[in-house]
Amino acid sequence: MAANILIVEDEESILELIAINLHQAGFNPIRSLNAEFAEKIIREALPDLIVLDWMLPGMDGVEFAKRVRGNSATKNIPIIMLTAKSEEDNKLKGLNTGADDYMTKPFSPKELIARIKAILRRNAPELGDEPINMAGLTLDPVKHLLKEDGKIISIGPTEFKLLNFFMRNPDRVFSRNQILDKIWGNKSDIDDRTVDVHIKRLRDILKHTRQHTLIKTVRGLGYRLTID
């Protein structure tokens, strides 16, 4: 599934430049002109990464980054800081607030995309954008397609994300809480029974393929993907 990238940037031309390049690279850009609106966005749904301008009207990027890092639900979201400040002490200040990377303006959109991909691979390999081929199934995260021997299999967005996660981590057992954290970001209004519901839906989808027993229940522990 395409990663959701929140862009917090008050210069509309730069915001659109980043958003267009993200879209072309297969990501889902989410736009915000200030930190206050970005906070509302995060409360609705957690992004997979934040591209954050240092100099913002109202709450600046440094303060926003501190709030993200200080919240248990958002503390693990990667942040790339953008700024016109290039002095070493400013770079260190940005990184010390919890930013994972730092780029000074003007910057290359291609380099920004490359850094985003590198951070996502390191922090969330299940969000990789390369198609996965396994036991006759092909899952394409960018096109959001699941196929068996070239035939498209209908699948919902949450079940797609679940299957993407399992296919990138075969033969590993994951507890319901671990799955909640990876797929829903530990949102407080979702409990572990939700995992069971979506696992059942995923199994119902896989019944229409040769891999109908792909997702196994490991009693007392959770679930894993295993090819018979």
mmCIF file of C-alpha atoms in Angstrom:
data_model
loop_
_atom_site.group_PDB
_atom_site.id
_atom_site.type_symbol
_atom_site.label_atom_id
_atom_site.label_comp_id
_atom_site.label_asym_id
_atom_site.label_seq_id
_atom_site.Cartn_x
_atom_site.Cartn_y
_atom_site.Cartn_z
ATOM 1 C CA MET A 1 0.000 0.000 0.000
ATOM 2 C CA ALA A 2 1.275 3.478 -0.861
ATOM 3 C CA ALA A 3 2.761 5.205 2.176
ATOM 4 C CA ASN A 4 0.995 8.331 3.451
ATOM 5 C CA ILE A 5 3.428 11.267 3.619
ATOM 6 C CA LEU A 6 2.333 14.357 5.566
ATOM 7 C CA ILE A 7 3.910 17.563 4.193
ATOM 8 C CA VAL A 8 3.884 20.514 6.604
ATOM 9 C CA GLU A 9 5.050 23.544 4.605
ATOM 10 C CA ASP A 10 3.674 27.111 4.529
ATOM 11 C CA GLU A 11 5.066 28.046 1.088
ATOM 12 C CA GLU A 12 2.390 26.736 -1.279
ATOM 13 C CA SER A 13 4.723 26.465 -4.276
ATOM 14 C CA ILE A 14 7.128 24.248 -2.328
ATOM 15 C CA LEU A 15 4.232 22.283 -0.829
ATOM 16 C CA GLU A 16 2.869 21.518 -4.300
ATOM 17 C CA LEU A 17 6.320 20.716 -5.691
ATOM 18 C CA ILE A 18 6.856 18.115 -2.962
ATOM 19 C CA ALA A 19 3.319 16.733 -3.299
ATOM 20 C CA ILE A 20 3.587 16.295 -7.087
ATOM 21 C CA ASN A 21 6.936 14.514 -6.807
ATOM 22 C CA LEU A 22 5.609 12.256 -4.036
ATOM 23 C CA HIS A 23 2.577 11.340 -6.132
ATOM 24 C CA GLN A 24 4.762 10.566 -9.149
ATOM 25 C CA ALA A 25 6.940 8.348 -6.923
ATOM 26 C CA GLY A 26 3.917 6.300 -5.841
ATOM 27 C CA PHE A 27 3.284 7.908 -2.438
ATOM 28 C CA ASN A 28 0.091 9.464 -1.090
ATOM 29 C CA PRO A 29 0.855 13.121 -0.208
ATOM 30 C CA ILE A 30 -1.157 14.833 2.534
ATOM 31 C CA ARG A 31 -0.863 18.640 2.591
ATOM 32 C CA SER A 32 -0.811 21.046 5.527
ATOM 33 C CA LEU A 33 0.144 24.737 5.524
ATOM 34 C CA ASN A 34 0.735 24.884 9.292
ATOM 35 C CA ALA A 35 1.466 22.740 12.327
ATOM 36 C CA GLU A 36 -1.926 23.269 13.939
ATOM 37 C CA PHE A 37 -3.777 21.739 10.993
ATOM 38 C CA ALA A 38 -1.156 18.991 10.793
ATOM 39 C CA GLU A 39 -1.988 18.024 14.389
ATOM 40 C CA LYS A 40 -5.662 17.612 13.404
ATOM 41 C CA ILE A 41 -4.653 15.422 10.469
ATOM 42 C CA ILE A 42 -2.550 13.189 12.720
ATOM 43 C CA ARG A 43 -5.434 12.772 15.159
ATOM 44 C CA GLU A 44 -7.558 11.445 12.284
ATOM 45 C CA ALA A 45 -4.960 9.023 10.874
ATOM 46 C CA LEU A 46 -1.266 8.489 11.463
ATOM 47 C CA PRO A 47 0.988 9.238 8.473
ATOM 48 C CA ASP A 48 3.908 6.961 7.642
ATOM 49 C CA LEU A 49 6.373 9.874 7.496
ATOM 50 C CA ILE A 50 6.350 13.663 7.975
ATOM 51 C CA VAL A 51 8.195 16.183 5.793
ATOM 52 C CA LEU A 52 8.367 19.217 8.092
ATOM 53 C CA ASP A 53 9.409 22.812 7.430
ATOM 54 C CA TRP A 54 11.356 24.495 10.238
ATOM 55 C CA MET A 55 9.906 28.005 9.804
ATOM 56 C CA LEU A 56 6.117 27.845 10.063
ATOM 57 C CA PRO A 57 3.518 30.470 11.060
ATOM 58 C CA GLY A 58 2.288 29.982 14.624
ATOM 59 C CA MET A 59 3.834 26.799 15.985
ATOM 60 C CA ASP A 60 7.226 26.288 14.350
ATOM 61 C CA GLY A 61 8.567 22.972 13.060
ATOM 62 C CA VAL A 62 10.837 22.380 16.047
ATOM 63 C CA GLU A 63 7.950 22.673 18.512
ATOM 64 C CA PHE A 64 5.739 20.481 16.321
ATOM 65 C CA ALA A 65 8.465 17.823 16.130
ATOM 66 C CA LYS A 66 8.775 17.884 19.934
ATOM 67 C CA ARG A 67 5.022 17.304 20.254
ATOM 68 C CA VAL A 68 5.133 14.417 17.805
ATOM 69 C CA ARG A 69 8.000 12.797 19.717
ATOM 70 C CA GLY A 70 6.327 13.446 23.075
ATOM 71 C CA ASN A 71 3.124 11.577 22.173
ATOM 72 C CA SER A 72 3.173 7.782 22.597
ATOM 73 C CA ALA A 73 0.891 7.317 19.556
ATOM 74 C CA THR A 74 3.082 9.393 17.203
ATOM 75 C CA LYS A 75 6.594 9.133 18.651
ATOM 76 C CA ASN A 76 7.789 6.600 16.058
ATOM 77 C CA ILE A 77 6.698 8.538 12.959
ATOM 78 C CA PRO A 78 9.838 9.414 10.949
ATOM 79 C CA ILE A 79 10.445 13.142 10.355
ATOM 80 C CA ILE A 80 12.505 14.860 7.657
ATOM 81 C CA MET A 81 13.150 18.510 8.532
ATOM 82 C CA LEU A 82 13.296 21.133 5.750
ATOM 83 C CA THR A 83 14.839 24.522 6.425
ATOM 84 C CA ALA A 84 16.705 27.472 4.947
ATOM 85 C CA LYS A 85 18.998 27.308 7.972
ATOM 86 C CA SER A 86 22.282 25.614 7.105
ATOM 87 C CA GLU A 87 24.470 26.383 10.111
ATOM 88 C CA GLU A 88 25.770 23.344 11.992
ATOM 89 C CA ASP A 89 24.154 24.306 15.315
ATOM 90 C CA ASN A 90 20.734 24.652 13.649
ATOM 91 C CA LYS A 91 21.146 21.246 12.027
ATOM 92 C CA LEU A 92 21.993 19.721 15.386
ATOM 93 C CA LYS A 93 19.019 21.464 17.008
ATOM 94 C CA GLY A 94 16.701 20.005 14.376
ATOM 95 C CA LEU A 95 18.097 16.504 14.785
ATOM 96 C CA ASN A 96 18.026 16.775 18.570
ATOM 97 C CA THR A 97 14.271 17.443 18.490
ATOM 98 C CA GLY A 98 13.867 13.970 17.017
ATOM 99 C CA ALA A 99 14.103 14.571 13.265
ATOM 100 C CA ASP A 100 15.425 11.523 11.390
ATOM 101 C CA ASP A 101 16.963 13.567 8.590
ATOM 102 C CA TYR A 102 17.605 17.194 7.627
ATOM 103 C CA MET A 103 17.622 18.979 4.249
ATOM 104 C CA THR A 104 18.375 22.630 3.532
ATOM 105 C CA LYS A 105 16.545 24.715 0.950
ATOM 106 C CA PRO A 106 16.852 24.774 -2.005
ATOM 107 C CA PHE A 107 16.801 20.992 -2.237
ATOM 108 C CA SER A 108 16.490 18.377 -4.957
ATOM 109 C CA PRO A 109 13.030 16.720 -5.003
ATOM 110 C CA LYS A 110 14.695 13.538 -6.281
ATOM 111 C CA GLU A 111 17.045 13.506 -3.299
ATOM 112 C CA LEU A 112 14.119 14.082 -0.933
ATOM 113 C CA ILE A 113 12.265 11.115 -2.458
ATOM 114 C CA ALA A 114 15.389 8.960 -2.144
ATOM 115 C CA ARG A 115 15.748 9.875 1.532
ATOM 116 C CA ILE A 116 12.060 9.175 2.195
ATOM 117 C CA LYS A 117 12.386 5.732 0.609
ATOM 118 C CA ALA A 118 15.537 4.978 2.619
ATOM 119 C CA ILE A 119 13.890 5.939 5.921
ATOM 120 C CA LEU A 120 10.737 3.927 5.177
ATOM 121 C CA ARG A 121 12.793 0.866 4.247
ATOM 122 C CA ARG A 122 14.685 1.192 7.510
ATOM 123 C CA ASN A 123 11.717 1.971 9.758
ATOM 124 C CA ALA A 124 8.845 0.149 8.064
ATOM 125 C CA PRO A 125 9.900 -2.497 5.561
ATOM 126 C CA GLU A 126 6.261 -3.519 5.127
ATOM 127 C CA LEU A 127 5.742 -0.196 3.331
ATOM 128 C CA GLY A 128 8.217 -1.048 0.565
ATOM 129 C CA ASP A 129 7.024 -0.200 -2.927
ATOM 130 C CA GLU A 130 8.468 -3.193 -4.801
ATOM 131 C CA PRO A 131 5.957 -5.855 -5.953
ATOM 132 C CA ILE A 132 6.100 -9.155 -4.033
ATOM 133 C CA ASN A 133 5.769 -12.534 -5.740
ATOM 134 C CA MET A 134 4.954 -15.501 -3.524
ATOM 135 C CA ALA A 135 3.385 -18.883 -4.288
ATOM 136 C CA GLY A 136 1.623 -17.663 -7.419
ATOM 137 C CA LEU A 137 0.403 -14.437 -5.800
ATOM 138 C CA THR A 138 1.685 -11.022 -6.871
ATOM 139 C CA LEU A 139 1.068 -8.004 -4.637
ATOM 140 C CA ASP A 140 1.833 -4.559 -6.076
ATOM 141 C CA PRO A 141 1.780 -1.852 -3.342
ATOM 142 C CA VAL A 142 2.032 1.071 -5.773
ATOM 143 C CA LYS A 143 -0.845 -0.029 -8.050
ATOM 144 C CA HIS A 144 -2.694 -1.537 -5.061
ATOM 145 C CA LEU A 145 -3.313 -4.795 -6.926
ATOM 146 C CA LEU A 146 -3.347 -8.436 -5.862
ATOM 147 C CA LYS A 147 -3.104 -11.013 -8.657
ATOM 148 C CA GLU A 148 -2.900 -14.772 -8.965
ATOM 149 C CA ASP A 149 -1.339 -15.918 -12.225
ATOM 150 C CA GLY A 150 -2.243 -12.546 -13.751
ATOM 151 C CA LYS A 151 -5.885 -12.584 -12.581
ATOM 152 C CA ILE A 152 -6.883 -9.640 -10.334
ATOM 153 C CA ILE A 153 -8.173 -10.625 -6.870
ATOM 154 C CA SER A 154 -10.583 -8.149 -5.249
ATOM 155 C CA ILE A 155 -9.293 -7.016 -1.848
ATOM 156 C CA GLY A 156 -10.098 -4.168 0.554
ATOM 157 C CA PRO A 157 -7.531 -1.580 1.687
ATOM 158 C CA THR A 158 -7.012 -2.919 5.228
ATOM 159 C CA GLU A 159 -6.793 -6.534 4.079
ATOM 160 C CA PHE A 160 -4.332 -5.438 1.374
ATOM 161 C CA LYS A 161 -2.153 -3.736 3.985
ATOM 162 C CA LEU A 162 -2.326 -6.829 6.208
ATOM 163 C CA LEU A 163 -1.321 -9.149 3.380
ATOM 164 C CA ASN A 164 1.468 -6.767 2.346
ATOM 165 C CA PHE A 165 2.814 -6.836 5.909
ATOM 166 C CA PHE A 166 2.648 -10.643 6.193
ATOM 167 C CA MET A 167 4.170 -11.255 2.756
ATOM 168 C CA ARG A 168 7.136 -9.049 3.640
ATOM 169 C CA ASN A 169 7.607 -10.948 6.900
ATOM 170 C CA PRO A 170 6.978 -14.638 6.085
ATOM 171 C CA ASP A 171 7.203 -17.333 8.779
ATOM 172 C CA ARG A 172 7.312 -14.773 11.597
ATOM 173 C CA VAL A 173 4.701 -14.868 14.345
ATOM 174 C CA PHE A 174 3.084 -11.520 15.210
ATOM 175 C CA SER A 175 0.860 -10.867 18.199
ATOM 176 C CA ARG A 176 -2.390 -8.956 17.790
ATOM 177 C CA ASN A 177 -0.817 -5.917 19.476
ATOM 178 C CA GLN A 178 2.135 -5.989 17.068
ATOM 179 C CA ILE A 179 -0.247 -6.162 14.123
ATOM 180 C CA LEU A 180 -2.300 -3.288 15.549
ATOM 181 C CA ASP A 181 0.853 -1.197 15.857
ATOM 182 C CA LYS A 182 2.010 -1.922 12.294
ATOM 183 C CA ILE A 183 -1.331 -1.614 10.515
ATOM 184 C CA TRP A 184 -3.312 0.883 12.609
ATOM 185 C CA GLY A 185 -0.521 2.706 14.451
ATOM 186 C CA ASN A 186 -1.808 1.793 17.912
ATOM 187 C CA LYS A 187 -4.867 4.034 17.621
ATOM 188 C CA SER A 188 -6.543 4.001 21.023
ATOM 189 C CA ASP A 189 -10.072 3.378 19.653
ATOM 190 C CA ILE A 190 -9.084 0.063 18.008
ATOM 191 C CA ASP A 191 -8.758 -3.168 19.990
ATOM 192 C CA ASP A 192 -7.270 -6.566 19.195
ATOM 193 C CA ARG A 193 -10.650 -7.998 18.165
ATOM 194 C CA THR A 194 -10.386 -5.757 15.097
ATOM 195 C CA VAL A 195 -7.341 -7.772 14.045
ATOM 196 C CA ASP A 196 -9.337 -11.013 14.200
ATOM 197 C CA VAL A 197 -12.128 -9.501 12.069
ATOM 198 C CA HIS A 198 -9.739 -8.380 9.328
ATOM 199 C CA ILE A 199 -7.762 -11.631 9.426
ATOM 200 C CA LYS A 200 -11.045 -13.460 8.811
ATOM 201 C CA ARG A 201 -11.840 -11.151 5.899
ATOM 202 C CA LEU A 202 -8.360 -11.709 4.461
ATOM 203 C CA ARG A 203 -8.806 -15.476 4.734
ATOM 204 C CA ASP A 204 -12.179 -15.194 2.970
ATOM 205 C CA ILE A 205 -10.441 -13.346 0.119
ATOM 206 C CA LEU A 206 -7.672 -15.956 -0.077
ATOM 207 C CA LYS A 207 -10.295 -18.740 -0.324
ATOM 208 C CA HIS A 208 -10.656 -17.679 -3.954
ATOM 209 C CA THR A 209 -6.966 -18.473 -4.566
ATOM 210 C CA ARG A 210 -4.819 -21.574 -4.237
ATOM 211 C CA GLN A 211 -3.336 -20.063 -1.065
ATOM 212 C CA HIS A 212 -6.454 -20.301 1.111
ATOM 213 C CA THR A 213 -4.408 -21.535 4.118
ATOM 214 C CA LEU A 214 -1.676 -18.883 3.817
ATOM 215 C CA ILE A 215 -2.417 -17.142 7.151
ATOM 216 C CA LYS A 216 -2.007 -19.442 10.153
ATOM 217 C CA THR A 217 -3.237 -19.013 13.714
ATOM 218 C CA VAL A 218 -0.531 -19.690 16.299
ATOM 219 C CA ARG A 219 -2.484 -20.541 19.439
ATOM 220 C CA GLY A 220 -1.759 -18.187 22.337
ATOM 221 C CA LEU A 221 0.623 -16.051 20.256
ATOM 222 C CA GLY A 222 -0.999 -14.575 17.162
ATOM 223 C CA TYR A 223 -0.706 -15.073 13.403
ATOM 224 C CA ARG A 224 1.913 -15.854 10.774
ATOM 225 C CA LEU A 225 2.122 -16.377 7.029
ATOM 226 C CA THR A 226 3.383 -19.814 6.019
ATOM 227 C CA ILE A 227 3.379 -21.466 2.603
ATOM 228 C CA ASP A 228 2.384 -25.136 2.754
#
